[in-house]
Amino acid sequence: MTSKRPTEKELLKGLDERTSHSDELTQPLPQELTPLARLKGSVKRYDRPTDPVWDEWFDSEGRATEDLMTERLVGRERFARLIEDSGGIWLLPEVLNFLKFTESEVRDRLNRNELLAFTIGPQSLGFPRFQFDDENRCVIVGVKPFLEETASWDPVSQIRFLLVPYQPESNGETPLDLLQRGETDRALELARLYLEQRP
C-alpha cells in the first residue's frame, strides 16, 4: 500500500510568521551552513583565542589552504624565536616572585597596561622577560606608556613591534632597545607611525 505524499499547500496550511517553526523541524544542508558553522564541534581547542584566526586561516571559499597553513606555522615559529632570543618568558609564579606582588596585583597591572602578557594556554599567561629590570626588580619605565599608546593592539602585535628592527638595513635597532635606554618618546613616535601605515 502506497502512502499519499502531502502537497506543499497541505504542509503550509495553518503556518504564518508567528506559528511556523521550520528551524525546529528541519536540519540545514551542509552547503547551507556558513564556514564557521560547518566547523562547529570539530575544533578542540585554540590556545590564543584573541588572535585574528579566522580571517587569516580561511580563503574566500571558506576552506583552509595549505599555503596559509604553512605561512601561519612559519609565523608562529618566527614569533617563538623572537621571544626566545629576547630572553624568553616567565609564567605567573615567576612574575609574582620577582615583583613580590600578589596574583590580583599582577592582574590589576595587566588591566592598567602596566604589564605585557600573552595567552599561551587555556588558563596560562606568558610574560616576556624583556620587560623586567633585573637590577631594580621592576618593570622597565617605558613599558607603561608604550602599552597605553598601543592599547588597541593585541599583545602579540605589541611584542612583534618591540622586537623587530625598525631600520634593519642600518644598525638593527629595535623599539625595545629605545625603551630600555629610556628613549620612550622615540619609541612612541615609531609606534604612531607604524599604526598610521597599517592597512
PDB file of C-alpha atoms in Angstrom, residues 57-126:
ATOM      1  CA  TRP A  57      43.044  30.986   8.095  1.00  0.00           C
ATOM      2  CA  PHE A  58      40.225  30.736   5.563  1.00  0.00           C
ATOM      3  CA  ASP A  59      40.211  31.730   1.932  1.00  0.00           C
ATOM      4  CA  SER A  60      37.256  33.332   0.166  1.00  0.00           C
ATOM      5  CA  GLU A  61      35.530  29.956  -0.225  1.00  0.00           C
ATOM      6  CA  GLY A  62      35.795  29.204   3.474  1.00  0.00           C
ATOM      7  CA  ARG A  63      38.434  26.472   3.194  1.00  0.00           C
ATOM      8  CA  ALA A  64      41.878  26.419   4.730  1.00  0.00           C
ATOM      9  CA  THR A  65      44.616  26.388   2.116  1.00  0.00           C
ATOM     10  CA  GLU A  66      47.972  24.683   2.500  1.00  0.00           C
ATOM     11  CA  ASP A  67      49.835  27.931   1.757  1.00  0.00           C
ATOM     12  CA  LEU A  68      48.013  29.807   4.520  1.00  0.00           C
ATOM     13  CA  MET A  69      48.538  26.972   6.988  1.00  0.00           C
ATOM     14  CA  THR A  70      52.257  26.885   6.186  1.00  0.00           C
ATOM     15  CA  GLU A  71      52.516  30.668   6.408  1.00  0.00           C
ATOM     16  CA  ARG A  72      50.826  30.706   9.802  1.00  0.00           C
ATOM     17  CA  LEU A  73      53.087  27.942  11.112  1.00  0.00           C
ATOM     18  CA  VAL A  74      56.162  29.833   9.937  1.00  0.00           C
ATOM     19  CA  GLY A  75      54.800  32.982  11.604  1.00  0.00           C
ATOM     20  CA  ARG A  76      54.397  31.177  14.917  1.00  0.00           C
ATOM     21  CA  GLU A  77      57.899  29.754  14.711  1.00  0.00           C
ATOM     22  CA  ARG A  78      59.332  33.187  13.920  1.00  0.00           C
ATOM     23  CA  PHE A  79      57.440  34.696  16.868  1.00  0.00           C
ATOM     24  CA  ALA A  80      58.716  31.941  19.180  1.00  0.00           C
ATOM     25  CA  ARG A  81      62.296  32.671  18.053  1.00  0.00           C
ATOM     26  CA  LEU A  82      61.822  36.394  18.685  1.00  0.00           C
ATOM     27  CA  ILE A  83      60.630  35.690  22.209  1.00  0.00           C
ATOM     28  CA  GLU A  84      63.408  33.183  22.889  1.00  0.00           C
ATOM     29  CA  ASP A  85      66.129  35.471  21.543  1.00  0.00           C
ATOM     30  CA  SER A  86      64.872  38.329  23.735  1.00  0.00           C
ATOM     31  CA  GLY A  87      65.149  36.292  26.942  1.00  0.00           C
ATOM     32  CA  GLY A  88      62.129  34.006  26.833  1.00  0.00           C
ATOM     33  CA  ILE A  89      59.058  34.266  29.019  1.00  0.00           C
ATOM     34  CA  TRP A  90      58.110  33.990  32.654  1.00  0.00           C
ATOM     35  CA  LEU A  91      54.941  32.350  33.869  1.00  0.00           C
ATOM     36  CA  LEU A  92      52.784  33.938  36.554  1.00  0.00           C
ATOM     37  CA  PRO A  93      54.549  32.324  39.575  1.00  0.00           C
ATOM     38  CA  GLU A  94      57.925  33.674  38.394  1.00  0.00           C
ATOM     39  CA  VAL A  95      56.494  37.169  37.946  1.00  0.00           C
ATOM     40  CA  LEU A  96      54.912  37.052  41.403  1.00  0.00           C
ATOM     41  CA  ASN A  97      58.255  36.053  42.913  1.00  0.00           C
ATOM     42  CA  PHE A  98      60.218  38.696  41.005  1.00  0.00           C
ATOM     43  CA  LEU A  99      57.910  41.637  41.667  1.00  0.00           C
ATOM     44  CA  LYS A 100      56.783  40.456  45.128  1.00  0.00           C
ATOM     45  CA  PHE A 101      53.173  41.028  44.081  1.00  0.00           C
ATOM     46  CA  THR A 102      50.043  39.030  44.711  1.00  0.00           C
ATOM     47  CA  GLU A 103      48.232  37.465  41.768  1.00  0.00           C
ATOM     48  CA  SER A 104      45.453  40.045  41.997  1.00  0.00           C
ATOM     49  CA  GLU A 105      48.034  42.859  41.919  1.00  0.00           C
ATOM     50  CA  VAL A 106      49.621  41.425  38.780  1.00  0.00           C
ATOM     51  CA  ARG A 107      46.252  41.056  37.057  1.00  0.00           C
ATOM     52  CA  ASP A 108      45.346  44.587  38.099  1.00  0.00           C
ATOM     53  CA  ARG A 109      48.537  45.884  36.489  1.00  0.00           C
ATOM     54  CA  LEU A 110      47.762  43.926  33.340  1.00  0.00           C
ATOM     55  CA  ASN A 111      44.375  45.628  33.190  1.00  0.00           C
ATOM     56  CA  ARG A 112      46.012  49.038  33.717  1.00  0.00           C
ATOM     57  CA  ASN A 113      48.515  48.498  30.862  1.00  0.00           C
ATOM     58  CA  GLU A 114      51.470  48.264  33.207  1.00  0.00           C
ATOM     59  CA  LEU A 115      52.495  44.710  32.267  1.00  0.00           C
ATOM     60  CA  LEU A 116      52.656  42.853  28.959  1.00  0.00           C
ATOM     61  CA  ALA A 117      51.495  39.236  28.694  1.00  0.00           C
ATOM     62  CA  PHE A 118      50.019  36.955  26.066  1.00  0.00           C
ATOM     63  CA  THR A 119      47.946  33.782  26.229  1.00  0.00           C
ATOM     64  CA  ILE A 120      49.971  30.556  25.924  1.00  0.00           C
ATOM     65  CA  GLY A 121      47.315  28.067  27.019  1.00  0.00           C
ATOM     66  CA  PRO A 122      43.706  27.803  28.146  1.00  0.00           C
ATOM     67  CA  GLN A 123      44.499  29.387  31.516  1.00  0.00           C
ATOM     68  CA  SER A 124      48.149  30.412  31.232  1.00  0.00           C
ATOM     69  CA  LEU A 125      49.861  33.706  30.528  1.00  0.00           C
ATOM     70  CA  GLY A 126      53.387  34.268  29.289  1.00  0.00           C
TER      71      GLY A 126
END
